[in-house]
XYZ file of N, CA and C in Angstrom:
627
model
N 20.334 8.598 -17.845
C 19.280 9.633 -16.810
C 19.475 9.661 -15.707
N 19.231 10.928 -14.869
C 18.759 10.548 -13.237
C 17.219 10.288 -12.714
N 17.366 9.312 -12.069
C 15.679 9.647 -11.831
C 15.335 10.107 -10.649
N 14.176 11.364 -11.008
C 13.744 12.451 -10.031
C 12.880 11.913 -9.218
N 13.308 11.929 -7.657
C 12.013 12.004 -6.928
C 10.798 13.102 -7.031
N 9.348 12.428 -5.894
C 8.940 13.772 -6.700
C 8.838 15.152 -6.616
N 9.868 15.124 -5.383
C 9.921 16.830 -4.894
C 11.152 17.398 -5.749
N 11.790 16.572 -6.641
C 12.766 17.312 -7.280
C 12.358 17.393 -8.520
N 11.069 16.702 -9.242
C 10.323 16.894 -10.091
C 9.365 18.205 -10.142
N 8.837 18.490 -8.518
C 8.009 19.650 -8.842
C 8.957 20.559 -8.462
N 10.150 20.711 -8.364
C 11.272 21.671 -7.724
C 11.402 22.263 -9.748
N 11.237 21.528 -10.759
C 11.949 21.842 -12.126
C 10.851 22.929 -12.956
N 9.492 23.213 -11.776
C 8.704 24.456 -11.930
C 8.563 25.442 -11.351
N 9.230 26.542 -12.526
C 9.258 27.840 -11.560
C 7.581 28.371 -11.229
N 7.618 29.601 -10.454
C 6.417 29.738 -10.213
C 4.849 29.758 -11.641
N 5.632 30.685 -12.546
C 5.028 30.341 -13.493
C 4.789 28.974 -14.358
N 5.013 28.369 -13.790
C 4.455 26.718 -13.846
C 5.038 26.144 -15.776
N 4.455 25.781 -16.337
C 4.782 25.078 -17.674
C 3.701 25.108 -18.261
N 3.843 25.390 -19.966
C 2.778 25.204 -20.809
C 2.945 24.276 -22.024
N 1.907 23.921 -22.636
C 1.985 23.374 -24.021
C 3.219 23.315 -25.058
N 3.674 22.692 -25.054
C 5.091 23.497 -26.589
C 5.414 21.919 -27.578
N 5.570 22.658 -28.607
C 6.046 21.675 -29.955
C 7.348 20.549 -29.501
N 7.518 19.997 -29.949
C 8.626 19.187 -30.252
C 9.268 18.455 -31.366
N 10.679 18.638 -31.802
C 11.072 18.625 -32.739
C 10.518 16.855 -33.291
N 10.466 16.675 -34.545
C 11.134 14.975 -34.343
C 12.419 14.030 -34.069
N 13.162 14.971 -33.642
C 14.355 14.248 -33.667
C 14.651 14.490 -32.149
N 14.066 15.843 -31.489
C 14.115 15.396 -29.713
C 13.561 14.631 -29.629
N 12.166 13.990 -30.018
C 11.465 12.733 -29.812
C 12.105 11.815 -29.839
N 12.776 11.523 -31.294
C 13.717 10.144 -30.748
C 15.306 10.150 -29.963
N 15.532 11.462 -29.518
C 16.508 11.829 -28.036
C 15.828 10.636 -26.721
N 14.196 11.408 -27.000
C 13.309 11.335 -25.620
C 13.434 9.945 -25.538
N 12.824 9.299 -27.116
C 12.868 7.800 -26.768
C 13.839 7.542 -26.395
N 14.784 7.158 -27.424
C 16.049 6.188 -27.068
C 16.625 6.121 -25.694
N 16.644 7.602 -24.655
C 17.080 7.864 -23.533
C 16.236 6.815 -22.610
N 14.875 6.466 -22.881
C 13.755 6.196 -22.080
C 13.884 4.631 -21.778
N 14.382 4.438 -23.640
C 14.732 3.057 -23.689
C 15.972 2.442 -22.330
N 16.931 3.043 -22.608
C 18.197 2.674 -21.961
C 18.176 2.565 -20.649
N 16.608 3.712 -19.946
C 16.104 2.983 -18.778
C 15.683 2.369 -18.405
N 14.621 1.929 -19.208
C 13.213 1.483 -19.186
C 13.143 0.091 -18.319
N 13.996 -0.823 -17.720
C 14.643 -1.749 -17.323
C 14.157 -1.347 -15.340
N 14.872 0.014 -15.289
C 14.873 0.341 -14.143
C 13.620 0.843 -13.575
N 12.515 0.793 -14.416
C 11.398 1.483 -14.216
C 10.130 0.336 -13.584
N 10.567 -0.530 -13.427
C 9.052 -1.764 -13.325
C 7.640 -1.614 -14.398
N 7.629 -1.010 -15.222
C 7.138 -0.945 -15.748
C 6.801 -2.364 -16.663
N 6.005 -2.724 -18.259
C 6.004 -3.676 -18.771
C 6.868 -3.729 -19.695
N 7.010 -4.757 -20.225
C 8.347 -4.704 -21.406
C 7.804 -3.232 -22.615
N 9.424 -2.837 -22.912
C 9.314 -1.772 -23.818
C 8.815 -1.943 -25.127
N 8.212 -3.469 -25.489
C 7.999 -4.069 -26.831
C 6.393 -3.834 -26.986
N 5.668 -3.593 -25.566
C 4.484 -4.033 -25.291
C 3.801 -3.536 -25.651
N 3.787 -2.214 -25.872
C 2.426 -0.843 -26.575
C 3.883 -0.090 -27.713
N 3.365 0.509 -29.011
C 3.819 1.706 -29.339
C 4.376 2.613 -28.486
N 5.591 3.042 -27.917
C 5.776 4.125 -27.812
C 5.620 4.877 -28.215
N 5.722 6.653 -27.662
C 6.256 7.976 -28.114
C 5.797 8.741 -27.198
N 5.555 9.817 -28.304
C 5.773 11.321 -27.116
C 4.207 11.539 -26.867
N 3.502 11.306 -26.078
C 1.957 11.575 -25.671
C 1.721 13.109 -26.225
N 2.453 13.871 -25.027
C 2.682 15.376 -24.386
C 3.074 16.112 -24.009
N 4.072 17.552 -24.560
C 5.330 17.935 -23.829
C 4.670 19.260 -23.690
N 5.141 19.294 -22.557
C 5.371 21.115 -22.268
C 6.826 21.594 -21.650
N 7.115 23.115 -21.701
C 7.764 23.932 -21.367
C 7.511 24.404 -19.934
N 8.482 24.155 -19.212
C 8.523 25.202 -17.809
C 8.669 26.510 -17.897
N 7.820 27.365 -17.683
C 7.833 29.040 -17.569
C 9.534 29.140 -18.005
N 10.423 29.436 -17.500
C 11.671 29.641 -17.141
C 12.612 29.086 -18.601
N 12.006 28.279 -19.694
C 12.640 27.990 -20.471
C 14.361 27.440 -21.025
N 14.077 26.306 -19.294
C 15.219 25.521 -18.761
C 14.549 23.872 -19.259
N 13.021 23.650 -19.653
C 13.473 22.125 -19.464
C 11.840 21.835 -20.333
N 12.420 21.290 -21.624
C 10.994 20.236 -22.315
C 10.654 18.962 -21.174
N 9.239 18.819 -21.208
C 9.088 17.846 -20.090
C 8.057 17.080 -21.398
N 8.925 15.108 -21.621
C 8.325 14.846 -22.971
C 7.737 13.430 -22.166
N 6.204 13.711 -22.100
C 5.957 12.373 -21.616
C 5.189 11.385 -21.942
N 6.289 10.390 -22.118
C 6.224 9.310 -22.340
C 5.427 8.546 -22.670
N 4.021 7.511 -23.339
C 3.287 6.542 -22.488
C 3.507 5.335 -22.039
N 3.891 5.105 -21.104
C 3.574 4.119 -19.947
C 2.758 3.087 -20.178
N 2.353 2.082 -18.935
C 1.617 1.360 -19.066
C -0.328 1.171 -19.224
N 0.010 2.077 -18.194
C -2.274 2.857 -19.080
C -2.064 3.770 -18.487
N -3.465 4.569 -19.394
C -3.707 5.851 -19.361
C -3.550 6.606 -18.628
N -2.973 8.380 -18.694
C -2.355 8.856 -18.262
C -1.088 8.129 -17.327
N -0.825 8.032 -17.096
C 0.773 7.485 -16.807
C 1.591 7.420 -17.830
N 3.149 7.709 -17.348
C 4.014 8.392 -18.025
C 5.491 8.221 -17.161
N 6.138 8.072 -18.882
C 7.921 7.843 -17.527
C 7.745 9.640 -18.488
N 8.305 9.858 -17.358
C 8.349 12.060 -18.168
C 9.778 12.262 -17.622
N 10.199 12.553 -19.161
C 11.712 13.054 -19.103
C 11.925 14.223 -19.688
N 12.934 14.518 -18.412
C 13.041 16.494 -18.337
C 14.481 16.657 -19.460
N 14.069 17.423 -20.726
C 15.283 17.790 -22.006
C 15.823 19.139 -21.364
N 16.508 18.839 -21.422
C 17.613 20.260 -20.676
C 17.845 20.721 -22.464
N 16.879 21.962 -22.316
C 17.251 23.073 -23.859
C 18.151 23.674 -23.703
N 18.971 24.020 -22.916
C 19.879 24.719 -22.788
C 21.816 23.361 -23.509
N 21.315 22.631 -22.473
C 22.666 21.830 -23.356
C 21.263 20.368 -23.717
N 20.522 20.834 -24.586
C 20.225 19.622 -24.637
C 20.335 18.678 -25.442
N 20.103 18.010 -23.959
C 20.655 16.762 -23.657
C 18.958 16.580 -22.877
N 18.290 14.838 -22.426
C 17.772 14.542 -21.804
C 18.299 14.499 -20.546
N 18.201 14.968 -19.082
C 18.647 14.834 -17.634
C 18.342 13.857 -16.822
N 17.275 13.546 -16.882
C 16.061 13.005 -15.879
C 15.201 12.557 -16.397
N 14.691 11.589 -15.403
C 13.206 10.938 -15.830
C 12.134 10.537 -14.685
N 11.307 10.868 -14.228
C 10.477 10.151 -13.383
C 9.236 8.709 -13.856
N 9.102 8.466 -13.066
C 7.422 7.436 -13.734
C 6.489 8.377 -13.073
N 5.122 8.824 -13.422
C 4.421 9.506 -12.748
C 3.140 8.810 -13.543
N 2.169 8.818 -12.450
C 0.702 8.432 -12.577
C 0.180 10.004 -13.239
N -0.555 10.759 -13.874
C -0.898 11.905 -13.577
C -2.103 12.137 -13.804
N -2.905 10.622 -13.857
C -4.590 10.348 -13.334
C -4.620 9.651 -11.805
N -3.851 9.427 -11.104
C -3.693 8.757 -9.782
C -3.221 10.399 -9.095
N -2.711 11.736 -9.832
C -2.168 12.377 -8.821
C -4.328 13.173 -8.817
N -4.909 12.941 -10.038
C -5.978 14.076 -9.787
C -6.875 13.090 -8.736
N -6.379 12.245 -8.990
C -7.486 10.669 -7.905
C -7.965 10.915 -6.657
N -9.291 10.888 -6.325
C -9.147 10.723 -4.406
C -8.622 9.353 -3.771
N -7.993 9.885 -3.189
C -7.649 8.384 -2.422
C -8.350 7.534 -1.728
N -7.774 6.033 -1.647
C -9.011 5.659 -0.699
C -7.981 5.428 0.441
N -8.808 5.582 1.571
C -7.771 5.332 3.012
C -8.261 3.716 3.159
N -7.426 3.071 3.150
C -7.652 1.586 3.853
C -7.149 1.619 5.285
N -7.790 0.931 6.325
C -6.665 0.547 7.660
C -7.655 -0.642 7.954
N -6.269 -1.754 8.000
C -7.034 -2.845 8.200
C -7.373 -3.360 9.626
N -7.210 -2.300 10.078
C -7.489 -2.780 11.829
C -8.452 -2.302 12.070
N -8.972 -1.417 11.637
C -10.384 -0.999 11.846
C -11.045 -1.316 10.470
N -10.874 -2.449 10.087
C -12.050 -2.803 8.388
C -12.388 -1.350 7.631
N -11.896 -0.852 7.877
C -12.855 0.777 6.504
C -11.598 0.803 5.152
N -12.382 1.048 4.170
C -11.859 1.270 3.479
C -13.019 2.157 2.474
N -12.171 3.489 2.726
C -12.952 4.599 1.766
C -12.796 5.443 1.979
N -13.855 6.994 1.931
C -13.021 8.231 1.725
C -11.750 8.859 2.834
N -11.361 9.533 2.396
C -10.614 9.971 3.640
C -10.432 10.975 4.144
N -11.006 11.640 5.630
C -11.005 12.381 6.581
C -10.396 12.647 7.361
N -10.212 13.662 7.298
C -8.705 14.645 8.932
C -9.229 13.913 10.044
N -10.039 13.634 9.996
C -11.204 13.117 11.602
C -10.675 11.395 11.870
N -10.846 10.762 10.529
C -9.492 9.033 10.615
C -9.053 9.645 10.829
N -8.486 10.204 9.949
C -6.870 9.959 10.161
C -6.408 10.159 11.112
N -6.524 11.289 12.131
C -5.983 11.740 13.204
C -6.207 10.564 14.514
N -7.278 9.765 14.804
C -8.333 8.914 15.023
C -7.217 7.686 15.055
N -7.189 7.454 13.664
C -6.172 6.257 13.408
C -4.863 5.596 13.831
N -3.917 6.838 13.095
C -3.573 7.005 13.041
C -2.355 6.483 14.636
N -2.714 7.419 15.028
C -1.991 6.975 16.845
C -2.512 5.651 17.211
N -3.650 5.043 17.053
C -3.868 3.554 17.289
C -3.360 2.566 16.608
N -2.379 2.082 15.556
C -2.014 1.238 14.498
C -2.090 -0.032 15.355
N -0.671 0.070 16.639
C -0.420 -0.474 16.840
C -0.684 -1.482 17.790
N -2.160 -0.912 18.193
C -3.373 -1.825 18.786
C -3.811 -2.951 18.096
N -3.938 -2.794 16.941
C -3.947 -3.276 15.554
C -2.886 -4.414 15.297
N -2.398 -5.465 16.187
C -1.280 -5.525 16.360
C -1.151 -6.727 14.649
N -1.966 -7.205 14.242
C -1.766 -8.088 13.317
C -1.339 -7.648 11.976
N -1.804 -5.930 11.716
C -1.436 -5.792 10.441
C -1.424 -3.956 10.736
N -0.756 -3.262 11.297
C -0.959 -2.100 11.944
C -0.275 -0.514 10.866
N -1.033 -0.966 9.611
C -0.708 -0.151 8.849
C -1.828 0.339 8.487
N -1.460 1.538 7.699
C -2.570 2.819 7.165
C -2.300 3.058 6.033
N -3.278 2.944 4.683
C -2.841 2.815 3.838
C -3.741 4.554 3.222
N -2.932 5.258 2.211
C -4.024 6.149 1.042
C -3.643 5.742 -0.561
N -4.368 4.740 -0.979
C -4.115 4.419 -2.414
C -4.735 4.962 -3.201
N -3.788 5.629 -3.990
C -4.528 6.730 -5.239
C -4.992 5.125 -6.295
N -4.393 4.040 -6.552
C -4.879 2.995 -7.789
C -3.551 3.082 -8.773
N -3.330 1.866 -9.331
C -2.121 1.524 -10.309
C -0.477 1.570 -9.966
N -1.056 1.571 -8.522
C 0.493 1.113 -7.755
C 0.600 2.606 -7.125
N 0.009 3.691 -7.325
C 0.683 4.516 -5.974
C 0.189 4.878 -5.098
N 0.715 4.800 -4.149
C 0.029 5.175 -2.642
C 1.255 5.647 -1.299
N 0.266 5.925 -0.359
C 1.575 6.566 0.877
C 0.501 5.547 2.445
N 1.537 5.000 2.219
C 1.728 4.237 3.901
C 2.553 4.499 4.661
N 1.863 3.685 5.935
C 2.558 4.191 6.895
C 2.528 2.579 8.012
N 3.524 2.420 8.974
C 3.321 1.517 10.175
C 3.696 1.525 10.973
N 3.073 1.591 12.146
C 3.563 1.806 13.525
C 4.546 0.638 13.962
N 5.141 0.757 14.506
C 6.255 -0.515 14.907
C 5.746 -0.535 16.295
N 6.383 -1.774 17.499
C 6.128 -1.892 18.572
C 6.478 -0.879 19.441
N 7.941 -0.175 19.396
C 8.390 0.882 20.076
C 7.261 2.507 20.206
N 6.125 1.943 19.055
C 5.694 3.347 19.171
C 6.095 4.412 17.613
N 6.912 3.926 17.178
C 7.427 4.788 15.964
C 6.763 4.167 14.810
N 6.913 5.169 13.564
C 6.621 4.601 12.653
C 7.473 5.185 11.541
N 7.132 4.232 10.291
C 7.667 3.772 9.348
C 6.838 4.422 8.073
N 7.249 5.348 7.202
C 6.110 5.724 6.557
C 7.260 5.282 4.600
N 6.088 5.210 3.567
C 7.080 4.728 2.568
C 5.766 5.510 1.589
N 6.421 5.861 0.653
C 5.754 6.056 -0.871
C 5.923 5.533 -2.243
N 4.849 5.003 -2.865
C 5.197 4.368 -3.748
C 4.423 5.291 -5.538
N 5.054 5.483 -6.573
C 4.962 6.022 -7.836
C 4.929 4.816 -8.662
N 3.231 4.068 -9.042
C 3.386 3.238 -10.491
C 4.342 1.911 -9.870
N 5.286 1.337 -9.474
C 5.764 0.496 -10.012
C 6.484 0.315 -8.120
N 7.311 -1.052 -7.785
C 7.821 -1.383 -6.799
C 9.215 -0.498 -6.909
N 9.668 -0.606 -8.004
C 10.998 0.098 -8.540
C 11.220 1.709 -8.468
N 9.616 2.577 -7.264
C 9.774 4.021 -7.572
C 9.052 3.777 -6.204
N 9.790 3.044 -5.089
C 9.212 3.152 -4.068
C 10.392 3.620 -3.045
N 10.162 5.130 -2.015
C 10.346 5.351 -1.161
C 10.002 5.304 -0.228
N 11.071 5.120 0.802
C 10.836 5.115 2.561
C 11.628 5.966 2.935
N 11.021 6.679 3.516
C 11.681 8.145 4.624
C 12.934 7.294 5.855
N 13.972 7.749 5.761
C 15.030 7.452 6.034
C 15.041 7.265 7.662
N 14.425 7.699 8.532
C 14.557 7.869 9.897
C 12.992 7.525 10.221
N 12.898 6.337 11.460
C 10.823 6.849 12.181
C 10.882 8.071 11.989
N 9.585 8.036 12.147
C 9.026 8.802 12.007
C 7.917 8.893 13.512
N 6.824 10.188 13.686
C 5.853 10.510 14.853
C 4.509 10.497 14.516
N 3.982 10.073 15.013
C 2.080 9.725 14.807
C 2.056 11.792 14.299
N 2.602 12.421 14.605
C 2.312 13.935 14.391
C 2.567 14.044 12.987
N 3.921 13.548 12.464
C 4.038 13.984 11.212
C 3.461 12.856 10.411
N 3.659 11.734 10.295
C 2.337 10.598 9.698
C 1.287 11.178 9.537
N 0.679 12.045 10.367
C -1.284 12.513 10.325
C -0.822 13.394 9.313
N 0.519 14.607 9.546
C 0.590 15.850 8.172
C 0.862 15.640 7.176
N 1.486 14.445 7.271
C 1.861 13.616 5.731
C 0.441 13.275 4.784
N 0.339 12.517 5.553
C -1.633 11.641 5.347
C -2.026 12.668 4.854
N -2.340 13.886 5.147
C -3.626 15.075 5.328
C -3.305 16.031 4.058
N -1.913 15.899 3.950
C -0.850 16.481 3.085
C -1.360 15.863 1.706
N -1.121 14.294 1.522
C -1.354 13.928 0.468
C -2.998 13.218 0.343
N -3.835 13.159 1.074
C -4.585 13.074 0.991
C -5.624 14.229 0.415
N -5.534 15.545 0.538
C -6.014 16.382 0.019
C -5.540 17.502 -0.978
N -4.017 16.623 -1.572
C -3.805 16.696 -3.166
C -2.475 17.975 -2.605
N -1.881 18.047 -1.858
C -1.049 19.359 -1.763
C 0.166 18.383 -1.293
N 1.231 19.814 -1.483
C 2.515 18.567 -1.623
C 3.499 18.675 -0.280
N 3.200 19.203 0.716
C 4.123 19.258 1.973
C 4.343 18.005 2.008
N 4.011 17.065 1.945
C 4.419 15.311 2.101
C 5.508 15.619 1.349
N 6.089 15.682 0.161
C 6.646 14.939 -0.819
C 8.495 15.480 -0.130
N 8.356 16.909 0.536
C 9.168 17.192 1.443
C 9.142 17.660 3.120
N 8.672 16.457 3.470
C 9.086 16.466 4.723
C 9.435 14.944 5.620
N 9.807 14.020 4.690
C 10.778 13.289 4.930
C 12.268 13.838 3.915
N 13.540 12.868 4.822
C 14.358 12.595 3.554
C 14.143 10.887 3.325
N 13.692 11.329 1.696
C 12.704 10.338 0.911
C 13.849 9.214 0.439
N 14.129 7.729 0.452
C 15.853 7.031 0.009
C 14.759 5.841 -0.930
N 15.241 5.828 -1.813
C 14.716 4.755 -2.726
C 15.086 3.458 -2.134
N 14.003 2.547 -2.428
C 13.844 0.786 -1.920
C 14.776 0.283 -2.935
N 15.897 -0.354 -2.778
C 16.194 -1.279 -3.605
C 15.697 -2.775 -4.295
N 15.286 -2.458 -5.436
C 13.903 -3.190 -5.965
C 14.246 -4.606 -6.633
N 15.491 -5.574 -6.412
C 16.216 -7.048 -7.748
C 15.372 -6.638 -8.936
């Protein structure tokens, strides 16, 4: 199965979204077997650590995909399998923390000695000034359990921006350095639960041994 980036996962949903759907025992077993074969790539705990099962299933409104949510390592965190209803095969997957998706992220700026709620004003003020805090010129929006968005200002004034979904095996960095303005817009998008940040950059997965 192919690992989906978050924007690719969101693209599975037509305008009408998805709704709860049933799933046959045979498809459950097919999805579980498919996930077990890629489990080592997820960065999650041992497959046998908990009793894995399909916790919830939805179907996209266009009838293309069944989305089987398989238990991961903590509450409301899943490996979601996109089962293609036309080919009758598990096609792709993503590690996704639904609980983190709905959580209010914590803004962390070590140089400003701040950890608390995110606001437009704080993001706009601190992002351009990260390099003045040379020991740790970073800013983070942390959703908990390993899901975050992070930017670091380099000595030349450019920024590296990355995000992670749950584990370091699902960590992505923007392919090219970005501007302060781009970081500010991405952080606002992430902080206030809109999805523009997912498509703002060309994300590449960081290979972790």
